[in-house]
PDB file of C-alpha atoms in Angstrom:
ATOM      1  CA  ALA A 601     114.971 121.399 111.060  1.00  0.00           C
ATOM      2  CA  ARG A 602     114.870 120.092 114.626  1.00  0.00           C
ATOM      3  CA  GLY A 603     111.059 120.364 114.702  1.00  0.00           C
ATOM      4  CA  ALA A 604     110.737 118.332 111.489  1.00  0.00           C
ATOM      5  CA  GLU A 605     113.231 115.746 112.678  1.00  0.00           C
ATOM      6  CA  ALA A 606     111.510 115.508 116.081  1.00  0.00           C
ATOM      7  CA  ALA A 607     108.241 114.808 114.179  1.00  0.00           C
ATOM      8  CA  GLY A 608     110.005 111.969 112.309  1.00  0.00           C
ATOM      9  CA  ALA A 609     110.784 113.721 109.045  1.00  0.00           C
ATOM     10  CA  ASP A 610     114.245 113.431 107.604  1.00  0.00           C
ATOM     11  CA  GLU A 611     114.707 116.913 106.343  1.00  0.00           C
ATOM     12  CA  GLN A 612     118.093 116.196 104.665  1.00  0.00           C
ATOM     13  CA  LEU A 613     116.545 113.303 102.698  1.00  0.00           C
ATOM     14  CA  VAL A 614     113.634 115.489 101.539  1.00  0.00           C
ATOM     15  CA  LEU A 615     115.880 118.384 100.586  1.00  0.00           C
ATOM     16  CA  GLY A 616     118.278 116.017  98.814  1.00  0.00           C
ATOM     17  CA  LEU A 617     115.478 114.549  96.664  1.00  0.00           C
ATOM     18  CA  LEU A 618     114.190 118.018  95.954  1.00  0.00           C
ATOM     19  CA  ASP A 619     117.593 119.177  94.807  1.00  0.00           C
ATOM     20  CA  ALA A 620     118.101 116.077  92.736  1.00  0.00           C
ATOM     21  CA  ASP A 621     114.911 116.624  90.739  1.00  0.00           C
ATOM     22  CA  HIS A 622     114.472 120.380  90.795  1.00  0.00           C
ATOM     23  CA  GLY A 623     117.692 122.041  91.832  1.00  0.00           C
ATOM     24  CA  ASP A 624     121.310 121.072  91.847  1.00  0.00           C
ATOM     25  CA  PRO A 625     121.933 117.295  91.552  1.00  0.00           C
ATOM     26  CA  ALA A 626     125.595 117.697  92.591  1.00  0.00           C
ATOM     27  CA  ALA A 627     124.511 119.504  95.786  1.00  0.00           C
ATOM     28  CA  ALA A 628     121.953 116.721  96.381  1.00  0.00           C
ATOM     29  CA  VAL A 629     124.742 114.093  96.056  1.00  0.00           C
ATOM     30  CA  GLU A 630     126.806 116.036  98.584  1.00  0.00           C
ATOM     31  CA  ARG A 631     123.950 116.362 101.037  1.00  0.00           C
ATOM     32  CA  LEU A 632     122.894 112.749 100.684  1.00  0.00           C
ATOM     33  CA  ARG A 633     126.432 111.412 101.063  1.00  0.00           C
ATOM     34  CA  VAL A 634     126.561 113.098 104.425  1.00  0.00           C
ATOM     35  CA  GLU A 635     123.145 111.641 105.310  1.00  0.00           C
ATOM     36  CA  TRP A 636     124.328 108.155 104.197  1.00  0.00           C
ATOM     37  CA  GLY A 637     127.274 108.516 106.596  1.00  0.00           C
ATOM     38  CA  ARG A 638     124.864 109.535 109.384  1.00  0.00           C
ATOM     39  CA  GLN A 639     122.206 106.885 108.824  1.00  0.00           C
ATOM     40  CA  PRO A 640     122.755 104.408 105.999  1.00  0.00           C
ATOM     41  CA  GLY A 641     119.273 103.027 105.307  1.00  0.00           C
ATOM     42  CA  THR A 642     117.020 102.044 102.446  1.00  0.00           C
ATOM     43  CA  ALA A 643     115.443 105.456 101.974  1.00  0.00           C
ATOM     44  CA  VAL A 644     118.837 107.213 101.919  1.00  0.00           C
ATOM     45  CA  ALA A 645     120.222 104.581  99.533  1.00  0.00           C
ATOM     46  CA  ASP A 646     117.356 105.203  97.121  1.00  0.00           C
ATOM     47  CA  ALA A 647     117.682 108.999  97.351  1.00  0.00           C
ATOM     48  CA  LEU A 648     121.431 108.944  96.962  1.00  0.00           C
ATOM     49  CA  GLY A 649     121.191 106.590  94.013  1.00  0.00           C
ATOM     50  CA  TRP A 650     118.642 108.861  92.342  1.00  0.00           C
ATOM     51  CA  ALA A 651     120.727 112.006  93.012  1.00  0.00           C
ATOM     52  CA  LEU A 652     123.817 110.242  91.555  1.00  0.00           C
ATOM     53  CA  HIS A 653     121.805 109.347  88.454  1.00  0.00           C
ATOM     54  CA  ARG A 654     120.565 112.905  88.111  1.00  0.00           C
ATOM     55  CA  ALA A 655     124.202 114.080  88.431  1.00  0.00           C
ATOM     56  CA  GLY A 656     125.272 111.650  85.676  1.00  0.00           C
ATOM     57  CA  ALA A 657     127.066 109.031  87.750  1.00  0.00           C
ATOM     58  CA  ASP A 658     124.908 106.068  86.763  1.00  0.00           C
ATOM     59  CA  GLU A 659     127.349 103.254  87.662  1.00  0.00           C
ATOM     60  CA  GLU A 660     127.562 104.369  91.254  1.00  0.00           C
ATOM     61  CA  ALA A 661     123.851 105.245  91.236  1.00  0.00           C
ATOM     62  CA  LEU A 662     123.011 101.647  90.418  1.00  0.00           C
ATOM     63  CA  GLU A 663     124.990 100.411  93.430  1.00  0.00           C
ATOM     64  CA  PHE A 664     122.805 102.486  95.756  1.00  0.00           C
ATOM     65  CA  ALA A 665     119.585 101.728  93.887  1.00  0.00           C
ATOM     66  CA  THR A 666     120.419  98.000  94.273  1.00  0.00           C
ATOM     67  CA  ILE A 667     120.938  98.453  97.996  1.00  0.00           C
ATOM     68  CA  ALA A 668     117.544 100.130  98.232  1.00  0.00           C
ATOM     69  CA  THR A 669     115.682  97.452  96.292  1.00  0.00           C
ATOM     70  CA  ASP A 670     117.477  94.158  96.751  1.00  0.00           C
ATOM     71  CA  GLY A 671     116.607  92.158  99.886  1.00  0.00           C
ATOM     72  CA  ASP A 672     119.992  90.409  99.716  1.00  0.00           C
ATOM     73  CA  LYS A 673     121.740  93.755  99.990  1.00  0.00           C
ATOM     74  CA  GLY A 674     119.700  95.012 102.954  1.00  0.00           C
ATOM     75  CA  GLY A 675     116.902  96.757 101.070  1.00  0.00           C
ATOM     76  CA  GLY A 676     113.953  94.922  99.650  1.00  0.00           C
ATOM     77  CA  VAL A 677     111.291  97.422 100.650  1.00  0.00           C
ATOM     78  CA  ARG A 678     108.445  96.999  98.201  1.00  0.00           C
ATOM     79  CA  SER A 679     108.412 100.572  96.942  1.00  0.00           C
ATOM     80  CA  ALA A 680     107.244 101.419  93.415  1.00  0.00           C
ATOM     81  CA  LEU A 681     109.301 104.590  93.504  1.00  0.00           C
ATOM     82  CA  TYR A 682     112.545 102.818  94.483  1.00  0.00           C
ATOM     83  CA  VAL A 683     112.084 100.179  91.768  1.00  0.00           C
ATOM     84  CA  PHE A 684     111.241 102.896  89.226  1.00  0.00           C
ATOM     85  CA  HIS A 685     114.404 104.714  90.107  1.00  0.00           C
ATOM     86  CA  ARG A 686     116.437 101.500  89.634  1.00  0.00           C
ATOM     87  CA  GLY A 687     114.787 100.794  86.285  1.00  0.00           C
ATOM     88  CA  VAL A 688     115.501 104.295  84.956  1.00  0.00           C
ATOM     89  CA  ILE A 689     119.156 103.989  85.977  1.00  0.00           C
ATOM     90  CA  GLU A 690     119.466 100.518  84.388  1.00  0.00           C
ATOM     91  CA  LYS A 691     117.907 101.870  81.165  1.00  0.00           C
ATOM     92  CA  GLU A 692     120.442 104.712  81.055  1.00  0.00           C
ATOM     93  CA  LEU A 693     123.246 102.151  81.498  1.00  0.00           C
ATOM     94  CA  GLY A 694     121.933 100.026  78.605  1.00  0.00           C
ATOM     95  CA  ARG A 695     120.840  97.170  80.835  1.00  0.00           C
ATOM     96  CA  TYR A 696     117.525  96.816  79.072  1.00  0.00           C
ATOM     97  CA  GLY A 697     116.343  93.503  80.435  1.00  0.00           C
ATOM     98  CA  PRO A 698     116.627  94.512  84.104  1.00  0.00           C
ATOM     99  CA  ALA A 699     115.307  97.960  83.292  1.00  0.00           C
ATOM    100  CA  ARG A 700     112.233  96.497  81.637  1.00  0.00           C
ATOM    101  CA  ARG A 701     111.705  94.167  84.592  1.00  0.00           C
ATOM    102  CA  HIS A 702     112.039  96.899  87.220  1.00  0.00           C
ATOM    103  CA  LEU A 703     109.945  99.509  85.424  1.00  0.00           C
ATOM    104  CA  GLY A 704     107.208  96.911  84.988  1.00  0.00           C
ATOM    105  CA  GLU A 705     107.493  95.922  88.658  1.00  0.00           C
ATOM    106  CA  ALA A 706     107.099  99.579  89.713  1.00  0.00           C
ATOM    107  CA  LEU A 707     103.807  99.690  87.878  1.00  0.00           C
ATOM    108  CA  THR A 708     102.715  96.326  89.232  1.00  0.00           C
ATOM    109  CA  ILE A 709     103.464  97.377  92.864  1.00  0.00           C
ATOM    110  CA  ASN A 710     101.431 100.511  92.476  1.00  0.00           C
ATOM    111  CA  PRO A 711     100.150 101.711  89.102  1.00  0.00           C
ATOM    112  CA  TYR A 712      99.371 105.075  90.680  1.00  0.00           C
ATOM    113  CA  PHE A 713     102.598 105.670  92.663  1.00  0.00           C
ATOM    114  CA  SER A 714     103.237 109.143  91.164  1.00  0.00           C
ATOM    115  CA  PRO A 715     101.349 111.390  88.757  1.00  0.00           C
ATOM    116  CA  LEU A 716     104.745 112.377  87.255  1.00  0.00           C
ATOM    117  CA  ARG A 717     106.629 109.107  87.346  1.00  0.00           C
ATOM    118  CA  VAL A 718     103.950 106.685  86.167  1.00  0.00           C
ATOM    119  CA  PRO A 719     103.838 108.303  82.672  1.00  0.00           C
ATOM    120  CA  GLU A 720     107.627 108.332  82.631  1.00  0.00           C
ATOM    121  CA  ALA A 721     107.694 104.560  83.491  1.00  0.00           C
ATOM    122  CA  LYS A 722     105.155 103.814  80.746  1.00  0.00           C
ATOM    123  CA  ARG A 723     107.095 105.875  78.206  1.00  0.00           C
ATOM    124  CA  ALA A 724     110.393 104.152  79.151  1.00  0.00           C
ATOM    125  CA  LEU A 725     108.776 100.722  78.795  1.00  0.00           C
ATOM    126  CA  ALA A 726     107.372 101.647  75.432  1.00  0.00           C
ATOM    127  CA  GLU A 727     110.820 102.846  74.311  1.00  0.00           C
ATOM    128  CA  LEU A 728     112.364  99.558  75.527  1.00  0.00           C
ATOM    129  CA  GLY A 729     109.765  97.519  73.659  1.00  0.00           C
ATOM    130  CA  GLU A 730     109.455  93.753  73.983  1.00  0.00           C
ATOM    131  CA  PRO A 731     112.492  91.633  74.860  1.00  0.00           C
ATOM    132  CA  PRO A 732     114.252  89.959  71.885  1.00  0.00           C
ATOM    133  CA  VAL A 733     112.609  86.728  70.799  1.00  0.00           C
ATOM    134  CA  GLU A 734     115.900  84.875  70.246  1.00  0.00           C
ATOM    135  CA  GLY A 735     116.853  85.037  73.907  1.00  0.00           C
ATOM    136  CA  PRO A 736     120.062  86.075  75.477  1.00  0.00           C
ATOM    137  CA  PRO A 737     123.300  85.747  73.551  1.00  0.00           C
ATOM    138  CA  ASP A 738     125.609  82.782  74.169  1.00  0.00           C
TER     139      ASP A 738
END
């Protein structure tokens, strides 16, 4: 771990994302909460938000995804992956307008950002469909 960290890699972040997607999301949340306490930054906010989503805690996940993607909250890095994560979380929470916007933004930032996530983003957008014509409710 020290060699990877000395070379600039955040091993805890990488392992947390790996656990979130392919292992134990609850363990990923635990690992990434510790990392957030050690170095609260945009990359860790995104990873922790994604791990929380994968663990089923979407309300809290959205808080961290917002930190990672919203310039007013300290994030604002133009990352297709971060915005994709936020859009997926918003879709899960039934916030379809913001989900549609963020999933579309991810594909606009980089239509090739991930061979796995790009098809997921396109599928999610297709499921969401077009926004209602009548506009938002009063």
